[in-house]
Amino acid sequence: MDTMRARLQELMTRVESQHVQARAAHVARMATLPPGTCDVCYGTKRDAHAGHHQPCRVCDPPLARLFAAGVPLEFQLSRLDNWETDSTTAAVHAKASAFLAGTRDLFLTGGVGSGKTRLACAVANEAMVARISARFCRTPMVLHQLQPGRSADDVASLERQLFSAPVLVLDDLGAERDVATDYTRRTLLMIYEERSDRGHRTIFTSNKTLGQLAEMQDDDRLVSRIAGRADVVTVTTPDQRLLRRRG
C-alpha cells in the first residue's frame, strides 16, 4: 500500500510539474502577442460591445478547449508534435497524423506503456483543434457504467456521448483477464456498429492483437469489423513508464 501511495504521489507531482511548466510557457507567449489574442488558441478574438472581446470562432462553445472530453489530466497537453518519434516510430506517427484527413478508424496495439494511450489522446486533441468534437473513454469503465442495474438516465446519457462523438477513443480494449462475457461482446459490438452507422470515427487502443482479441472474445464479429474499417498500427516502443523510473 505504501508503495502504491508513493507511486501515486510521484505521478501527481510529475503531472503538476508539467502543468506549471505549460502555464509558464503560456503566460510568456501571451505576453508577446497583441491585446485581444485568444488565450486558448492564440487567434484574434472578435470585438464585442463595451470594449470586451468574444471568444474567437475557433473557441466558440462547445469546442472551447484544446483537449478532448474525458482525456486524462496526464495527456491533456499531448499533441502529435510532442509525441516523441525516432526511426522505429516514424511510420506510427505518420499513420496517426493522417487519421483526421482520412476516413478509416485506427486500432493501436502494443505492449504496456508503449505510448498507445498518449498517441490516441494526441490525435483526439488534434481533432479538437480542427474543430472536430472528440471524446476519450476507458473501455472497462464504459462496460462498468452500462451494465444492467444502472440508472436508466445515466445509461442513456453515456450512450448519447458514445454514439454522437465524431471522434471517440476507446482505450484499453480487451483489458478483461478472462474470456469476455456475452454482455461485453454485445455491448462493444453495439457501440461500434452504431457509431459506424452514423459515420463517426473510432480509435481503439489495446494490449492485444486482433487475433488475440478474437480469441479472448471467443467471437469474430467485432474483430472482423475492426479489421475491415480500421488501420491497424503496432506501437513497438518499450515501456516508457519503466524507462522513466530507471532514469
PDB file of N, CA and C in Angstrom, residues 143-214:
ATOM      1  N   LEU A 143     -17.912  -0.268 -19.941  1.00  0.00           N
ATOM      2  CA  LEU A 143     -18.631  -1.518 -19.685  1.00  0.00           C
ATOM      3  C   LEU A 143     -19.213  -1.542 -18.283  1.00  0.00           C
ATOM      4  N   HIS A 144     -18.495  -0.992 -17.335  1.00  0.00           N
ATOM      5  CA  HIS A 144     -18.989  -0.924 -15.955  1.00  0.00           C
ATOM      6  C   HIS A 144     -20.205  -0.004 -15.847  1.00  0.00           C
ATOM      7  N   GLN A 145     -20.165   1.125 -16.517  1.00  0.00           N
ATOM      8  CA  GLN A 145     -21.235   2.110 -16.380  1.00  0.00           C
ATOM      9  C   GLN A 145     -22.484   1.766 -17.180  1.00  0.00           C
ATOM     10  N   LEU A 146     -22.357   0.874 -18.157  1.00  0.00           N
ATOM     11  CA  LEU A 146     -23.510   0.490 -18.971  1.00  0.00           C
ATOM     12  C   LEU A 146     -24.164  -0.806 -18.505  1.00  0.00           C
ATOM     13  N   GLN A 147     -23.606  -1.439 -17.505  1.00  0.00           N
ATOM     14  CA  GLN A 147     -24.112  -2.752 -17.114  1.00  0.00           C
ATOM     15  C   GLN A 147     -25.529  -2.670 -16.552  1.00  0.00           C
ATOM     16  N   PRO A 148     -26.284  -3.756 -16.668  1.00  0.00           N
ATOM     17  CA  PRO A 148     -27.658  -3.781 -16.166  1.00  0.00           C
ATOM     18  C   PRO A 148     -27.726  -3.390 -14.696  1.00  0.00           C
ATOM     19  N   GLY A 149     -28.806  -2.670 -14.356  1.00  0.00           N
ATOM     20  CA  GLY A 149     -28.993  -2.221 -12.987  1.00  0.00           C
ATOM     21  C   GLY A 149     -28.610  -0.780 -12.773  1.00  0.00           C
ATOM     22  N   ARG A 150     -27.918  -0.190 -13.727  1.00  0.00           N
ATOM     23  CA  ARG A 150     -27.559   1.224 -13.625  1.00  0.00           C
ATOM     24  C   ARG A 150     -28.778   2.097 -13.890  1.00  0.00           C
ATOM     25  N   SER A 151     -28.709   3.356 -13.444  1.00  0.00           N
ATOM     26  CA  SER A 151     -29.787   4.304 -13.695  1.00  0.00           C
ATOM     27  C   SER A 151     -30.038   4.440 -15.185  1.00  0.00           C
ATOM     28  N   ALA A 152     -31.303   4.367 -15.578  1.00  0.00           N
ATOM     29  CA  ALA A 152     -31.649   4.475 -16.995  1.00  0.00           C
ATOM     30  C   ALA A 152     -31.208   5.809 -17.569  1.00  0.00           C
ATOM     31  N   ASP A 153     -31.312   6.865 -16.787  1.00  0.00           N
ATOM     32  CA  ASP A 153     -30.897   8.192 -17.262  1.00  0.00           C
ATOM     33  C   ASP A 153     -29.383   8.243 -17.467  1.00  0.00           C
ATOM     34  N   ASP A 154     -28.641   7.658 -16.532  1.00  0.00           N
ATOM     35  CA  ASP A 154     -27.181   7.648 -16.661  1.00  0.00           C
ATOM     36  C   ASP A 154     -26.742   6.843 -17.878  1.00  0.00           C
ATOM     37  N   VAL A 155     -27.385   5.719 -18.086  1.00  0.00           N
ATOM     38  CA  VAL A 155     -27.048   4.872 -19.241  1.00  0.00           C
ATOM     39  C   VAL A 155     -27.365   5.599 -20.537  1.00  0.00           C
ATOM     40  N   ALA A 156     -28.532   6.245 -20.600  1.00  0.00           N
ATOM     41  CA  ALA A 156     -28.924   6.967 -21.809  1.00  0.00           C
ATOM     42  C   ALA A 156     -27.968   8.113 -22.098  1.00  0.00           C
ATOM     43  N   SER A 157     -27.535   8.813 -21.044  1.00  0.00           N
ATOM     44  CA  SER A 157     -26.598   9.925 -21.224  1.00  0.00           C
ATOM     45  C   SER A 157     -25.257   9.434 -21.766  1.00  0.00           C
ATOM     46  N   LEU A 158     -24.748   8.341 -21.204  1.00  0.00           N
ATOM     47  CA  LEU A 158     -23.473   7.799 -21.663  1.00  0.00           C
ATOM     48  C   LEU A 158     -23.588   7.282 -23.095  1.00  0.00           C
ATOM     49  N   GLU A 159     -24.686   6.634 -23.414  1.00  0.00           N
ATOM     50  CA  GLU A 159     -24.871   6.137 -24.775  1.00  0.00           C
ATOM     51  C   GLU A 159     -24.890   7.287 -25.776  1.00  0.00           C
ATOM     52  N   ARG A 160     -25.515   8.396 -25.420  1.00  0.00           N
ATOM     53  CA  ARG A 160     -25.523   9.563 -26.319  1.00  0.00           C
ATOM     54  C   ARG A 160     -24.098  10.047 -26.570  1.00  0.00           C
ATOM     55  N   GLN A 161     -23.303  10.101 -25.511  1.00  0.00           N
ATOM     56  CA  GLN A 161     -21.921  10.547 -25.664  1.00  0.00           C
ATOM     57  C   GLN A 161     -21.126   9.591 -26.551  1.00  0.00           C
ATOM     58  N   LEU A 162     -21.311   8.306 -26.333  1.00  0.00           N
ATOM     59  CA  LEU A 162     -20.570   7.302 -27.098  1.00  0.00           C
ATOM     60  C   LEU A 162     -20.991   7.280 -28.561  1.00  0.00           C
ATOM     61  N   PHE A 163     -22.272   7.452 -28.811  1.00  0.00           N
ATOM     62  CA  PHE A 163     -22.788   7.333 -30.175  1.00  0.00           C
ATOM     63  C   PHE A 163     -22.578   8.598 -30.996  1.00  0.00           C
ATOM     64  N   SER A 164     -22.585   9.758 -30.333  1.00  0.00           N
ATOM     65  CA  SER A 164     -22.643  11.019 -31.085  1.00  0.00           C
ATOM     66  C   SER A 164     -21.290  11.681 -31.308  1.00  0.00           C
ATOM     67  N   ALA A 165     -20.250  11.302 -30.553  1.00  0.00           N
ATOM     68  CA  ALA A 165     -18.943  11.952 -30.721  1.00  0.00           C
ATOM     69  C   ALA A 165     -18.377  11.651 -32.107  1.00  0.00           C
ATOM     70  N   PRO A 166     -18.066  12.667 -32.912  1.00  0.00           N
ATOM     71  CA  PRO A 166     -17.476  12.420 -34.234  1.00  0.00           C
ATOM     72  C   PRO A 166     -16.186  11.616 -34.173  1.00  0.00           C
ATOM     73  N   VAL A 167     -15.388  11.836 -33.114  1.00  0.00           N
ATOM     74  CA  VAL A 167     -14.178  11.036 -32.889  1.00  0.00           C
ATOM     75  C   VAL A 167     -14.241  10.505 -31.458  1.00  0.00           C
ATOM     76  N   LEU A 168     -14.094   9.196 -31.310  1.00  0.00           N
ATOM     77  CA  LEU A 168     -14.135   8.576 -29.985  1.00  0.00           C
ATOM     78  C   LEU A 168     -12.918   7.679 -29.802  1.00  0.00           C
ATOM     79  N   VAL A 169     -12.225   7.860 -28.684  1.00  0.00           N
ATOM     80  CA  VAL A 169     -11.140   6.950 -28.291  1.00  0.00           C
ATOM     81  C   VAL A 169     -11.713   5.937 -27.301  1.00  0.00           C
ATOM     82  N   LEU A 170     -11.619   4.661 -27.642  1.00  0.00           N
ATOM     83  CA  LEU A 170     -11.966   3.585 -26.710  1.00  0.00           C
ATOM     84  C   LEU A 170     -10.647   2.949 -26.272  1.00  0.00           C
ATOM     85  N   ASP A 171     -10.205   3.335 -25.097  1.00  0.00           N
ATOM     86  CA  ASP A 171      -8.889   2.953 -24.603  1.00  0.00           C
ATOM     87  C   ASP A 171      -8.936   1.609 -23.880  1.00  0.00           C
ATOM     88  N   ASP A 172      -7.905   0.813 -24.072  1.00  0.00           N
ATOM     89  CA  ASP A 172      -7.708  -0.434 -23.335  1.00  0.00           C
ATOM     90  C   ASP A 172      -8.769  -1.480 -23.669  1.00  0.00           C
ATOM     91  N   LEU A 173      -9.040  -1.657 -24.939  1.00  0.00           N
ATOM     92  CA  LEU A 173      -9.951  -2.706 -25.384  1.00  0.00           C
ATOM     93  C   LEU A 173      -9.333  -4.069 -25.078  1.00  0.00           C
ATOM     94  N   GLY A 174     -10.148  -4.973 -24.549  1.00  0.00           N
ATOM     95  CA  GLY A 174      -9.651  -6.305 -24.233  1.00  0.00           C
ATOM     96  C   GLY A 174      -8.878  -6.374 -22.936  1.00  0.00           C
ATOM     97  N   ALA A 175      -9.203  -5.479 -21.992  1.00  0.00           N
ATOM     98  CA  ALA A 175      -8.459  -5.452 -20.730  1.00  0.00           C
ATOM     99  C   ALA A 175      -8.923  -6.529 -19.752  1.00  0.00           C
ATOM    100  N   GLU A 176     -10.010  -7.239 -20.075  1.00  0.00           N
ATOM    101  CA  GLU A 176     -10.500  -8.273 -19.166  1.00  0.00           C
ATOM    102  C   GLU A 176      -9.452  -9.380 -19.038  1.00  0.00           C
ATOM    103  N   ARG A 177      -9.381  -9.966 -17.873  1.00  0.00           N
ATOM    104  CA  ARG A 177      -8.383 -11.010 -17.633  1.00  0.00           C
ATOM    105  C   ARG A 177      -8.811 -12.358 -18.237  1.00  0.00           C
ATOM    106  N   ASP A 178     -10.123 -12.580 -18.323  1.00  0.00           N
ATOM    107  CA  ASP A 178     -10.622 -13.865 -18.778  1.00  0.00           C
ATOM    108  C   ASP A 178     -11.383 -13.702 -20.090  1.00  0.00           C
ATOM    109  N   VAL A 179     -11.953 -14.759 -20.573  1.00  0.00           N
ATOM    110  CA  VAL A 179     -12.763 -14.711 -21.789  1.00  0.00           C
ATOM    111  C   VAL A 179     -13.909 -13.733 -21.584  1.00  0.00           C
ATOM    112  N   ALA A 180     -14.149 -12.904 -22.599  1.00  0.00           N
ATOM    113  CA  ALA A 180     -15.179 -11.873 -22.490  1.00  0.00           C
ATOM    114  C   ALA A 180     -16.561 -12.499 -22.291  1.00  0.00           C
ATOM    115  N   THR A 181     -17.381 -11.840 -21.510  1.00  0.00           N
ATOM    116  CA  THR A 181     -18.749 -12.310 -21.308  1.00  0.00           C
ATOM    117  C   THR A 181     -19.606 -11.926 -22.497  1.00  0.00           C
ATOM    118  N   ASP A 182     -20.792 -12.521 -22.560  1.00  0.00           N
ATOM    119  CA  ASP A 182     -21.719 -12.179 -23.633  1.00  0.00           C
ATOM    120  C   ASP A 182     -22.102 -10.700 -23.558  1.00  0.00           C
ATOM    121  N   TYR A 183     -22.224 -10.189 -22.321  1.00  0.00           N
ATOM    122  CA  TYR A 183     -22.542  -8.768 -22.151  1.00  0.00           C
ATOM    123  C   TYR A 183     -21.454  -7.891 -22.769  1.00  0.00           C
ATOM    124  N   THR A 184     -20.189  -8.228 -22.520  1.00  0.00           N
ATOM    125  CA  THR A 184     -19.079  -7.452 -23.079  1.00  0.00           C
ATOM    126  C   THR A 184     -19.098  -7.492 -24.596  1.00  0.00           C
ATOM    127  N   ARG A 185     -19.252  -8.667 -25.153  1.00  0.00           N
ATOM    128  CA  ARG A 185     -19.268  -8.805 -26.616  1.00  0.00           C
ATOM    129  C   ARG A 185     -20.391  -8.002 -27.233  1.00  0.00           C
ATOM    130  N   ARG A 186     -21.588  -8.148 -26.687  1.00  0.00           N
ATOM    131  CA  ARG A 186     -22.756  -7.464 -27.273  1.00  0.00           C
ATOM    132  C   ARG A 186     -22.635  -5.950 -27.141  1.00  0.00           C
ATOM    133  N   THR A 187     -22.168  -5.478 -25.986  1.00  0.00           N
ATOM    134  CA  THR A 187     -22.099  -4.039 -25.739  1.00  0.00           C
ATOM    135  C   THR A 187     -21.074  -3.370 -26.651  1.00  0.00           C
ATOM    136  N   LEU A 188     -19.891  -3.949 -26.748  1.00  0.00           N
ATOM    137  CA  LEU A 188     -18.855  -3.360 -27.601  1.00  0.00           C
ATOM    138  C   LEU A 188     -19.266  -3.378 -29.073  1.00  0.00           C
ATOM    139  N   LEU A 189     -19.892  -4.466 -29.506  1.00  0.00           N
ATOM    140  CA  LEU A 189     -20.347  -4.548 -30.895  1.00  0.00           C
ATOM    141  C   LEU A 189     -21.434  -3.516 -31.160  1.00  0.00           C
ATOM    142  N   MET A 190     -22.344  -3.340 -30.210  1.00  0.00           N
ATOM    143  CA  MET A 190     -23.419  -2.358 -30.364  1.00  0.00           C
ATOM    144  C   MET A 190     -22.847  -0.952 -30.505  1.00  0.00           C
ATOM    145  N   ILE A 191     -21.888  -0.606 -29.654  1.00  0.00           N
ATOM    146  CA  ILE A 191     -21.295   0.732 -29.702  1.00  0.00           C
ATOM    147  C   ILE A 191     -20.633   0.978 -31.049  1.00  0.00           C
ATOM    148  N   TYR A 192     -19.845   0.001 -31.489  1.00  0.00           N
ATOM    149  CA  TYR A 192     -19.094   0.192 -32.734  1.00  0.00           C
ATOM    150  C   TYR A 192     -20.025   0.228 -33.950  1.00  0.00           C
ATOM    151  N   GLU A 193     -21.022  -0.616 -33.960  1.00  0.00           N
ATOM    152  CA  GLU A 193     -21.969  -0.635 -35.082  1.00  0.00           C
ATOM    153  C   GLU A 193     -22.765   0.670 -35.150  1.00  0.00           C
ATOM    154  N   GLU A 194     -23.217   1.153 -34.016  1.00  0.00           N
ATOM    155  CA  GLU A 194     -23.994   2.397 -34.001  1.00  0.00           C
ATOM    156  C   GLU A 194     -23.142   3.568 -34.483  1.00  0.00           C
ATOM    157  N   ARG A 195     -21.897   3.614 -34.047  1.00  0.00           N
ATOM    158  CA  ARG A 195     -21.006   4.697 -34.476  1.00  0.00           C
ATOM    159  C   ARG A 195     -20.741   4.609 -35.976  1.00  0.00           C
ATOM    160  N   SER A 196     -20.525   3.409 -36.457  1.00  0.00           N
ATOM    161  CA  SER A 196     -20.286   3.239 -37.894  1.00  0.00           C
ATOM    162  C   SER A 196     -21.505   3.635 -38.703  1.00  0.00           C
ATOM    163  N   ASP A 197     -22.686   3.269 -38.219  1.00  0.00           N
ATOM    164  CA  ASP A 197     -23.920   3.629 -38.921  1.00  0.00           C
ATOM    165  C   ASP A 197     -24.092   5.146 -39.019  1.00  0.00           C
ATOM    166  N   ARG A 198     -23.545   5.868 -38.052  1.00  0.00           N
ATOM    167  CA  ARG A 198     -23.655   7.328 -38.047  1.00  0.00           C
ATOM    168  C   ARG A 198     -22.488   8.000 -38.777  1.00  0.00           C
ATOM    169  N   GLY A 199     -21.555   7.211 -39.261  1.00  0.00           N
ATOM    170  CA  GLY A 199     -20.425   7.770 -39.993  1.00  0.00           C
ATOM    171  C   GLY A 199     -19.360   8.380 -39.110  1.00  0.00           C
ATOM    172  N   HIS A 200     -19.294   7.971 -37.828  1.00  0.00           N
ATOM    173  CA  HIS A 200     -18.308   8.522 -36.902  1.00  0.00           C
ATOM    174  C   HIS A 200     -17.050   7.651 -36.871  1.00  0.00           C
ATOM    175  N   ARG A 201     -15.950   8.246 -36.437  1.00  0.00           N
ATOM    176  CA  ARG A 201     -14.640   7.587 -36.431  1.00  0.00           C
ATOM    177  C   ARG A 201     -14.293   7.135 -35.011  1.00  0.00           C
ATOM    178  N   THR A 202     -13.612   5.998 -34.941  1.00  0.00           N
ATOM    179  CA  THR A 202     -13.258   5.424 -33.645  1.00  0.00           C
ATOM    180  C   THR A 202     -11.774   5.066 -33.624  1.00  0.00           C
ATOM    181  N   ILE A 203     -11.120   5.373 -32.503  1.00  0.00           N
ATOM    182  CA  ILE A 203      -9.729   4.999 -32.262  1.00  0.00           C
ATOM    183  C   ILE A 203      -9.716   4.015 -31.099  1.00  0.00           C
ATOM    184  N   PHE A 204      -9.178   2.832 -31.328  1.00  0.00           N
ATOM    185  CA  PHE A 204      -9.043   1.830 -30.267  1.00  0.00           C
ATOM    186  C   PHE A 204      -7.583   1.752 -29.831  1.00  0.00           C
ATOM    187  N   THR A 205      -7.360   1.509 -28.549  1.00  0.00           N
ATOM    188  CA  THR A 205      -6.038   1.101 -28.087  1.00  0.00           C
ATOM    189  C   THR A 205      -6.199  -0.242 -27.385  1.00  0.00           C
ATOM    190  N   SER A 206      -5.203  -1.102 -27.527  1.00  0.00           N
ATOM    191  CA  SER A 206      -5.299  -2.424 -26.906  1.00  0.00           C
ATOM    192  C   SER A 206      -3.905  -3.029 -26.750  1.00  0.00           C
ATOM    193  N   ASN A 207      -3.730  -3.784 -25.671  1.00  0.00           N
ATOM    194  CA  ASN A 207      -2.512  -4.561 -25.498  1.00  0.00           C
ATOM    195  C   ASN A 207      -2.558  -5.850 -26.313  1.00  0.00           C
ATOM    196  N   LYS A 208      -3.721  -6.122 -26.883  1.00  0.00           N
ATOM    197  CA  LYS A 208      -3.926  -7.348 -27.651  1.00  0.00           C
ATOM    198  C   LYS A 208      -3.841  -7.066 -29.146  1.00  0.00           C
ATOM    199  N   THR A 209      -3.373  -8.063 -29.905  1.00  0.00           N
ATOM    200  CA  THR A 209      -3.511  -8.010 -31.353  1.00  0.00           C
ATOM    201  C   THR A 209      -4.955  -8.370 -31.697  1.00  0.00           C
ATOM    202  N   LEU A 210      -5.340  -8.162 -32.951  1.00  0.00           N
ATOM    203  CA  LEU A 210      -6.703  -8.530 -33.343  1.00  0.00           C
ATOM    204  C   LEU A 210      -6.935 -10.028 -33.160  1.00  0.00           C
ATOM    205  N   GLY A 211      -5.923 -10.828 -33.467  1.00  0.00           N
ATOM    206  CA  GLY A 211      -6.062 -12.267 -33.283  1.00  0.00           C
ATOM    207  C   GLY A 211      -6.271 -12.644 -31.827  1.00  0.00           C
ATOM    208  N   GLN A 212      -5.501 -12.034 -30.946  1.00  0.00           N
ATOM    209  CA  GLN A 212      -5.647 -12.299 -29.514  1.00  0.00           C
ATOM    210  C   GLN A 212      -6.997 -11.820 -29.005  1.00  0.00           C
ATOM    211  N   LEU A 213      -7.468 -10.691 -29.546  1.00  0.00           N
ATOM    212  CA  LEU A 213      -8.757 -10.155 -29.133  1.00  0.00           C
ATOM    213  C   LEU A 213      -9.888 -11.090 -29.553  1.00  0.00           C
ATOM    214  N   ALA A 214      -9.800 -11.635 -30.772  1.00  0.00           N
ATOM    215  CA  ALA A 214     -10.826 -12.563 -31.249  1.00  0.00           C
ATOM    216  C   ALA A 214     -10.852 -13.818 -30.381  1.00  0.00           C
TER     217      ALA A 214
END
